[in-house]
Amino acid sequence: MTARADVRGEPAAPPRRRRRWVAALALVVLVALGGAVLAGRLGGSEAAPSALVGQPAPPLQGQTLDGGTFDLAQWRGEVVLVNVWASWCAPCRREQPLLTEAAAALGPRGLRIVGIDVRDTPEDARSFLAEAGSAGWPSVRDPEGTHAVEWGTFALPETYLVDRDGTVVAKAVGEVDPRWITDTVVPVLEEGAP
Amino acid sequence: MTARRGAAAAAVLGVVVLAVLGLWRAAGPEQRPSLREQVDAVAATLRCPTCQGLSIEDSTSVLAGGSRQVIEEQLRAGRTPDEVRQYFVDRYGEDVLLSPDPDGPGLLAWLAPALAVAAGGGVVWRWLRRSRRAPAAVPAAATDPDAAAALAAHRTGRLDPDGSSAGEALREALLVRLAAEEDDPADTEALTRADRRLAAAHRRYAARSTPARPRPPGGALPRRAVTVGSAAVLLAAAGIGVVLTLQDRGAEDPVTGEAPGQGAAQPASGTAQLQAAAEAHPQDPAAWLALGRAHDRAGEFDDAVAAYDRALQLAPAADDVVLLRANVLVRAGRSAEALPSLQELAGRHPDDPDLLLVLGLAQYGTGAAEATATLQRFLDLDPGSPAAPGVRALLEGR
């Protein structure tokens, strides 16, 4: 029964502590949300390679390397591979044989190929074709790179698959590989085969 | 003070005006920029397709040139910058925009800095306000004018806290404050402590929102409400004075504690209020205890015993009160009545010096032979007690 300090524990203490908890929780949620959004934005480009897939193909009209003119609209009703390339692009050189092979094998079944030759000189381009195998398809000259931008090209090479309705249905980033041809191009060819 | 505030307001106003003007100039229609400037402006907002993180304007890469060309062609064709940006979004996706689109989740990226600034400002404002108020608040806490007013109202019977927990805490604090004044008006430390507690209780009472909570009948005494233990020592010391006076021995010797007659000579100013408080809350043992202590201090032994009895009826297990009651009986010369309860307490608290002191005095008062042994044990256990010199005098004189 000794003297006791006349101090009473403050029963009103909890609210402030609770408020601090709420603030901490809000901060954590905000940081997590921000992280999720950022992660979504950074990872987004991998998940959806092109905003153009599923959309009508952009127009492609212009001078070709061999001096003629080309208009994609005239190929409506055909399955078209649009290949963006340049003579200064090493992977483009490597994929050239495969494209040639595809043209030979699938051409009779209705596959057409057109190139977009980006920021190239006609001389360089022609010597490239002479070395890598002369393509049996036209290439539209794109000295400023505006056609490539029109198609939403990030880097060379890129290849777009346009179906018979004129819709972009697929895009290959980098070198085309045989698997993409058999798994993606061939089914589209078979879809509306006459 | 007002001049400084005016200057601060003018400064804030100036900053706001400057900011608005700057925003207006930045967002408002430009004075017909050249096409090149327009292209630069749009290019600066678009990510270069082939290079990470650079804008089309900053990049010298192959497709960045094509992108600039496309922007220029489209602006020349009369498209707005937003339409041009949309053209790129349609081909390259949302990511081509260097600044996130304010629609959808991108809104968070726009709002986050504003929210952070607002939150930070709020924190700083609160901190500044608290730090400015804090130095004034600490000393003021003891003599909170609101609490002082509440105390005055309570004295005149105009304040009767309700039955909520905050109300009970306030009533307790009021009783403690009155008791502190009653105990020793010169003990400024105790008064300050009581004032501070009263201020805190009053703030809580003023801000209370909880409904009244019925008090459990016969609840334990609020043990911290009064410093019963220290009071027991002081009262016991006074009791020695009584015994010495009764024995008519050593009256000129200085005795610890106060002279017995002194308390009676000063009628307690707070007794009437405490009486009113206890009658207003007859179920509150703390009120009766406070009243009993006031009577005790005033030397009104019979009234004190009656008040302690009321407190004990409400909370029979309060040993502190039993001891106080016994002490009053001893001082009133009714040691025989005090003995049974003291012996019962001693059975449960054999080594409590306060208890031994009162028991020893009761035994002394009844002429029991054990008195010497009991008081000696008290001296052994608590030689530094304020009552010790008086007890030694008593034992030597025996």
JSON list of C-alpha atoms in Angstrom, two decimals, chain B residues 106-249:
[
{"chain": "B", "resi": 106, "resn": "GLY", "atom": "CA", "xyz": [-2.37, 6.61, -66.50]},
{"chain": "B", "resi": 107, "resn": "LEU", "atom": "CA", "xyz": [-4.44, 9.04, -64.45]},
{"chain": "B", "resi": 108, "resn": "LEU", "atom": "CA", "xyz": [-2.72, 7.71, -61.34]},
{"chain": "B", "resi": 109, "resn": "ALA", "atom": "CA", "xyz": [0.66, 8.73, -62.72]},
{"chain": "B", "resi": 110, "resn": "TRP", "atom": "CA", "xyz": [-0.67, 12.24, -63.23]},
{"chain": "B", "resi": 111, "resn": "LEU", "atom": "CA", "xyz": [-2.39, 12.48, -59.88]},
{"chain": "B", "resi": 112, "resn": "ALA", "atom": "CA", "xyz": [0.30, 10.84, -57.74]},
{"chain": "B", "resi": 113, "resn": "PRO", "atom": "CA", "xyz": [2.63, 13.88, -57.61]},
{"chain": "B", "resi": 114, "resn": "ALA", "atom": "CA", "xyz": [-0.26, 16.22, -56.82]},
{"chain": "B", "resi": 115, "resn": "LEU", "atom": "CA", "xyz": [-1.49, 13.86, -54.11]},
{"chain": "B", "resi": 116, "resn": "ALA", "atom": "CA", "xyz": [2.02, 13.53, -52.71]},
{"chain": "B", "resi": 117, "resn": "VAL", "atom": "CA", "xyz": [2.44, 17.31, -52.59]},
{"chain": "B", "resi": 118, "resn": "ALA", "atom": "CA", "xyz": [-0.95, 17.71, -50.93]},
{"chain": "B", "resi": 119, "resn": "ALA", "atom": "CA", "xyz": [-0.23, 14.97, -48.38]},
{"chain": "B", "resi": 120, "resn": "GLY", "atom": "CA", "xyz": [3.24, 16.34, -47.66]},
{"chain": "B", "resi": 121, "resn": "GLY", "atom": "CA", "xyz": [1.84, 19.83, -47.29]},
{"chain": "B", "resi": 122, "resn": "GLY", "atom": "CA", "xyz": [-0.77, 18.52, -44.90]},
{"chain": "B", "resi": 123, "resn": "VAL", "atom": "CA", "xyz": [1.86, 16.80, -42.79]},
{"chain": "B", "resi": 124, "resn": "VAL", "atom": "CA", "xyz": [4.07, 19.91, -42.70]},
{"chain": "B", "resi": 125, "resn": "TRP", "atom": "CA", "xyz": [1.10, 22.12, -41.88]},
{"chain": "B", "resi": 126, "resn": "ARG", "atom": "CA", "xyz": [0.05, 19.89, -39.01]},
{"chain": "B", "resi": 127, "resn": "TRP", "atom": "CA", "xyz": [3.61, 19.68, -37.77]},
{"chain": "B", "resi": 128, "resn": "LEU", "atom": "CA", "xyz": [4.06, 23.44, -37.90]},
{"chain": "B", "resi": 129, "resn": "ARG", "atom": "CA", "xyz": [0.77, 24.00, -36.17]},
{"chain": "B", "resi": 130, "resn": "ARG", "atom": "CA", "xyz": [1.59, 21.51, -33.44]},
{"chain": "B", "resi": 131, "resn": "SER", "atom": "CA", "xyz": [5.11, 22.80, -32.88]},
{"chain": "B", "resi": 132, "resn": "ARG", "atom": "CA", "xyz": [3.78, 26.35, -32.69]},
{"chain": "B", "resi": 133, "resn": "ARG", "atom": "CA", "xyz": [1.10, 25.36, -30.26]},
{"chain": "B", "resi": 134, "resn": "ALA", "atom": "CA", "xyz": [3.14, 22.89, -28.21]},
{"chain": "B", "resi": 135, "resn": "PRO", "atom": "CA", "xyz": [5.23, 25.30, -26.08]},
{"chain": "B", "resi": 136, "resn": "ALA", "atom": "CA", "xyz": [2.10, 27.12, -24.99]},
{"chain": "B", "resi": 137, "resn": "ALA", "atom": "CA", "xyz": [0.14, 23.92, -24.49]},
{"chain": "B", "resi": 138, "resn": "VAL", "atom": "CA", "xyz": [2.41, 22.20, -21.97]},
{"chain": "B", "resi": 139, "resn": "PRO", "atom": "CA", "xyz": [2.28, 24.75, -19.15]},
{"chain": "B", "resi": 140, "resn": "ALA", "atom": "CA", "xyz": [-1.27, 25.65, -20.02]},
{"chain": "B", "resi": 141, "resn": "ALA", "atom": "CA", "xyz": [-2.39, 22.07, -19.65]},
{"chain": "B", "resi": 142, "resn": "ALA", "atom": "CA", "xyz": [-2.28, 22.26, -15.86]},
{"chain": "B", "resi": 143, "resn": "THR", "atom": "CA", "xyz": [-4.56, 25.28, -15.70]},
{"chain": "B", "resi": 144, "resn": "ASP", "atom": "CA", "xyz": [-6.82, 24.72, -18.68]},
{"chain": "B", "resi": 145, "resn": "PRO", "atom": "CA", "xyz": [-9.37, 27.56, -18.43]},
{"chain": "B", "resi": 146, "resn": "ASP", "atom": "CA", "xyz": [-12.17, 25.22, -19.51]},
{"chain": "B", "resi": 147, "resn": "ALA", "atom": "CA", "xyz": [-11.20, 22.73, -16.82]},
{"chain": "B", "resi": 148, "resn": "ALA", "atom": "CA", "xyz": [-10.94, 25.54, -14.25]},
{"chain": "B", "resi": 149, "resn": "ALA", "atom": "CA", "xyz": [-14.41, 26.67, -15.22]},
{"chain": "B", "resi": 150, "resn": "ALA", "atom": "CA", "xyz": [-15.63, 23.09, -14.88]},
{"chain": "B", "resi": 151, "resn": "LEU", "atom": "CA", "xyz": [-14.08, 22.89, -11.42]},
{"chain": "B", "resi": 152, "resn": "ALA", "atom": "CA", "xyz": [-15.77, 26.15, -10.39]},
{"chain": "B", "resi": 153, "resn": "ALA", "atom": "CA", "xyz": [-19.08, 24.90, -11.77]},
{"chain": "B", "resi": 154, "resn": "HIS", "atom": "CA", "xyz": [-18.62, 21.66, -9.88]},
{"chain": "B", "resi": 155, "resn": "ARG", "atom": "CA", "xyz": [-17.93, 23.54, -6.63]},
{"chain": "B", "resi": 156, "resn": "THR", "atom": "CA", "xyz": [-21.21, 25.38, -6.92]},
{"chain": "B", "resi": 157, "resn": "GLY", "atom": "CA", "xyz": [-23.05, 22.22, -7.89]},
{"chain": "B", "resi": 158, "resn": "ARG", "atom": "CA", "xyz": [-23.73, 23.39, -11.43]},
{"chain": "B", "resi": 159, "resn": "LEU", "atom": "CA", "xyz": [-21.71, 20.66, -13.10]},
{"chain": "B", "resi": 160, "resn": "ASP", "atom": "CA", "xyz": [-22.80, 17.09, -12.82]},
{"chain": "B", "resi": 161, "resn": "PRO", "atom": "CA", "xyz": [-20.96, 14.87, -15.31]},
{"chain": "B", "resi": 162, "resn": "ASP", "atom": "CA", "xyz": [-23.14, 12.26, -16.98]},
{"chain": "B", "resi": 163, "resn": "GLY", "atom": "CA", "xyz": [-22.73, 8.52, -16.57]},
{"chain": "B", "resi": 164, "resn": "SER", "atom": "CA", "xyz": [-20.53, 7.98, -19.62]},
{"chain": "B", "resi": 165, "resn": "SER", "atom": "CA", "xyz": [-17.03, 6.67, -19.08]},
{"chain": "B", "resi": 166, "resn": "ALA", "atom": "CA", "xyz": [-15.67, 10.14, -19.85]},
{"chain": "B", "resi": 167, "resn": "GLY", "atom": "CA", "xyz": [-18.14, 11.59, -17.35]},
{"chain": "B", "resi": 168, "resn": "GLU", "atom": "CA", "xyz": [-17.01, 9.20, -14.67]},
{"chain": "B", "resi": 169, "resn": "ALA", "atom": "CA", "xyz": [-13.40, 9.97, -15.41]},
{"chain": "B", "resi": 170, "resn": "LEU", "atom": "CA", "xyz": [-14.17, 13.68, -15.12]},
{"chain": "B", "resi": 171, "resn": "ARG", "atom": "CA", "xyz": [-16.00, 13.24, -11.84]},
{"chain": "B", "resi": 172, "resn": "GLU", "atom": "CA", "xyz": [-13.11, 11.24, -10.51]},
{"chain": "B", "resi": 173, "resn": "ALA", "atom": "CA", "xyz": [-10.68, 13.92, -11.66]},
{"chain": "B", "resi": 174, "resn": "LEU", "atom": "CA", "xyz": [-12.80, 16.61, -10.00]},
{"chain": "B", "resi": 175, "resn": "LEU", "atom": "CA", "xyz": [-12.81, 14.67, -6.73]},
{"chain": "B", "resi": 176, "resn": "VAL", "atom": "CA", "xyz": [-9.08, 14.15, -6.92]},
{"chain": "B", "resi": 177, "resn": "ARG", "atom": "CA", "xyz": [-8.57, 17.85, -7.58]},
{"chain": "B", "resi": 178, "resn": "LEU", "atom": "CA", "xyz": [-10.74, 18.79, -4.58]},
{"chain": "B", "resi": 179, "resn": "ALA", "atom": "CA", "xyz": [-8.98, 16.20, -2.45]},
{"chain": "B", "resi": 180, "resn": "ALA", "atom": "CA", "xyz": [-5.56, 17.50, -3.47]},
{"chain": "B", "resi": 181, "resn": "GLU", "atom": "CA", "xyz": [-6.58, 21.02, -2.44]},
{"chain": "B", "resi": 182, "resn": "GLU", "atom": "CA", "xyz": [-8.00, 19.53, 0.74]},
{"chain": "B", "resi": 183, "resn": "ASP", "atom": "CA", "xyz": [-4.89, 17.51, 1.54]},
{"chain": "B", "resi": 184, "resn": "ASP", "atom": "CA", "xyz": [-2.34, 20.25, 1.26]},
{"chain": "B", "resi": 185, "resn": "PRO", "atom": "CA", "xyz": [-3.03, 23.47, -0.62]},
{"chain": "B", "resi": 186, "resn": "ALA", "atom": "CA", "xyz": [0.71, 24.21, -0.52]},
{"chain": "B", "resi": 187, "resn": "ASP", "atom": "CA", "xyz": [1.62, 21.04, -2.40]},
{"chain": "B", "resi": 188, "resn": "THR", "atom": "CA", "xyz": [1.78, 22.71, -5.80]},
{"chain": "B", "resi": 189, "resn": "GLU", "atom": "CA", "xyz": [3.14, 19.59, -7.45]},
{"chain": "B", "resi": 190, "resn": "ALA", "atom": "CA", "xyz": [0.14, 17.52, -6.43]},
{"chain": "B", "resi": 191, "resn": "LEU", "atom": "CA", "xyz": [-2.19, 20.36, -7.41]},
{"chain": "B", "resi": 192, "resn": "THR", "atom": "CA", "xyz": [-0.56, 20.68, -10.81]},
{"chain": "B", "resi": 193, "resn": "ARG", "atom": "CA", "xyz": [-0.82, 16.96, -11.32]},
{"chain": "B", "resi": 194, "resn": "ALA", "atom": "CA", "xyz": [-4.48, 17.00, -10.36]},
{"chain": "B", "resi": 195, "resn": "ASP", "atom": "CA", "xyz": [-5.09, 20.04, -12.60]},
{"chain": "B", "resi": 196, "resn": "ARG", "atom": "CA", "xyz": [-3.45, 18.34, -15.54]},
{"chain": "B", "resi": 197, "resn": "ARG", "atom": "CA", "xyz": [-5.51, 15.25, -15.04]},
{"chain": "B", "resi": 198, "resn": "LEU", "atom": "CA", "xyz": [-8.63, 17.34, -14.71]},
{"chain": "B", "resi": 199, "resn": "ALA", "atom": "CA", "xyz": [-7.81, 19.18, -17.93]},
{"chain": "B", "resi": 200, "resn": "ALA", "atom": "CA", "xyz": [-7.31, 15.89, -19.78]},
{"chain": "B", "resi": 201, "resn": "ALA", "atom": "CA", "xyz": [-10.49, 14.41, -18.35]},
{"chain": "B", "resi": 202, "resn": "HIS", "atom": "CA", "xyz": [-12.41, 17.56, -19.21]},
{"chain": "B", "resi": 203, "resn": "ARG", "atom": "CA", "xyz": [-11.14, 17.53, -22.79]},
{"chain": "B", "resi": 204, "resn": "ARG", "atom": "CA", "xyz": [-12.25, 13.93, -23.15]},
{"chain": "B", "resi": 205, "resn": "TYR", "atom": "CA", "xyz": [-15.56, 14.72, -21.53]},
{"chain": "B", "resi": 206, "resn": "ALA", "atom": "CA", "xyz": [-16.13, 17.67, -23.85]},
{"chain": "B", "resi": 207, "resn": "ALA", "atom": "CA", "xyz": [-15.29, 15.47, -26.86]},
{"chain": "B", "resi": 208, "resn": "ARG", "atom": "CA", "xyz": [-17.12, 12.38, -25.66]},
{"chain": "B", "resi": 209, "resn": "SER", "atom": "CA", "xyz": [-19.32, 10.58, -28.12]},
{"chain": "B", "resi": 210, "resn": "THR", "atom": "CA", "xyz": [-19.86, 7.24, -26.42]},
{"chain": "B", "resi": 211, "resn": "PRO", "atom": "CA", "xyz": [-23.24, 6.64, -24.83]},
{"chain": "B", "resi": 212, "resn": "ALA", "atom": "CA", "xyz": [-23.57, 6.33, -21.11]},
{"chain": "B", "resi": 213, "resn": "ARG", "atom": "CA", "xyz": [-22.18, 3.07, -19.80]},
{"chain": "B", "resi": 214, "resn": "PRO", "atom": "CA", "xyz": [-23.80, 1.71, -16.67]},
{"chain": "B", "resi": 215, "resn": "ARG", "atom": "CA", "xyz": [-21.30, 1.21, -13.92]},
{"chain": "B", "resi": 216, "resn": "PRO", "atom": "CA", "xyz": [-21.07, -2.38, -12.72]},
{"chain": "B", "resi": 217, "resn": "PRO", "atom": "CA", "xyz": [-22.41, -2.48, -9.16]},
{"chain": "B", "resi": 218, "resn": "GLY", "atom": "CA", "xyz": [-19.79, -2.94, -6.49]},
{"chain": "B", "resi": 219, "resn": "GLY", "atom": "CA", "xyz": [-16.92, -2.39, -8.92]},
{"chain": "B", "resi": 220, "resn": "ALA", "atom": "CA", "xyz": [-13.45, -2.09, -7.57]},
{"chain": "B", "resi": 221, "resn": "LEU", "atom": "CA", "xyz": [-12.42, 1.25, -6.15]},
{"chain": "B", "resi": 222, "resn": "PRO", "atom": "CA", "xyz": [-10.45, 3.39, -8.56]},
{"chain": "B", "resi": 223, "resn": "ARG", "atom": "CA", "xyz": [-7.26, 2.75, -6.69]},
{"chain": "B", "resi": 224, "resn": "ARG", "atom": "CA", "xyz": [-5.37, 5.55, -8.33]},
{"chain": "B", "resi": 225, "resn": "ALA", "atom": "CA", "xyz": [-8.11, 8.02, -7.57]},
{"chain": "B", "resi": 226, "resn": "VAL", "atom": "CA", "xyz": [-6.49, 8.90, -4.29]},
{"chain": "B", "resi": 227, "resn": "THR", "atom": "CA", "xyz": [-3.06, 8.21, -3.04]},
{"chain": "B", "resi": 228, "resn": "VAL", "atom": "CA", "xyz": [-4.45, 6.23, -0.19]},
{"chain": "B", "resi": 229, "resn": "GLY", "atom": "CA", "xyz": [-1.17, 4.73, 0.92]},
{"chain": "B", "resi": 230, "resn": "SER", "atom": "CA", "xyz": [0.59, 8.04, 1.41]},
{"chain": "B", "resi": 231, "resn": "ALA", "atom": "CA", "xyz": [-2.47, 9.42, 3.13]},
{"chain": "B", "resi": 232, "resn": "ALA", "atom": "CA", "xyz": [-2.43, 6.48, 5.53]},
{"chain": "B", "resi": 233, "resn": "VAL", "atom": "CA", "xyz": [1.13, 7.27, 6.54]},
{"chain": "B", "resi": 234, "resn": "LEU", "atom": "CA", "xyz": [0.37, 10.93, 7.15]},
{"chain": "B", "resi": 235, "resn": "LEU", "atom": "CA", "xyz": [-2.78, 10.13, 9.06]},
{"chain": "B", "resi": 236, "resn": "ALA", "atom": "CA", "xyz": [-1.01, 7.53, 11.12]},
{"chain": "B", "resi": 237, "resn": "ALA", "atom": "CA", "xyz": [1.60, 10.12, 11.98]},
{"chain": "B", "resi": 238, "resn": "ALA", "atom": "CA", "xyz": [-1.19, 12.37, 13.12]},
{"chain": "B", "resi": 239, "resn": "GLY", "atom": "CA", "xyz": [-2.53, 9.41, 15.07]},
{"chain": "B", "resi": 240, "resn": "ILE", "atom": "CA", "xyz": [0.71, 9.22, 17.00]},
{"chain": "B", "resi": 241, "resn": "GLY", "atom": "CA", "xyz": [0.17, 12.81, 17.95]},
{"chain": "B", "resi": 242, "resn": "VAL", "atom": "CA", "xyz": [-3.26, 11.88, 19.26]},
{"chain": "B", "resi": 243, "resn": "VAL", "atom": "CA", "xyz": [-1.85, 9.03, 21.28]},
{"chain": "B", "resi": 244, "resn": "LEU", "atom": "CA", "xyz": [0.92, 11.20, 22.65]},
{"chain": "B", "resi": 245, "resn": "THR", "atom": "CA", "xyz": [-1.54, 13.90, 23.58]},
{"chain": "B", "resi": 246, "resn": "LEU", "atom": "CA", "xyz": [-3.81, 11.36, 25.21]},
{"chain": "B", "resi": 247, "resn": "GLN", "atom": "CA", "xyz": [-0.90, 10.09, 27.19]},
{"chain": "B", "resi": 248, "resn": "ASP", "atom": "CA", "xyz": [-0.05, 13.68, 28.01]},
{"chain": "B", "resi": 249, "resn": "ARG", "atom": "CA", "xyz": [3.53, 12.86, 27.40]}
]
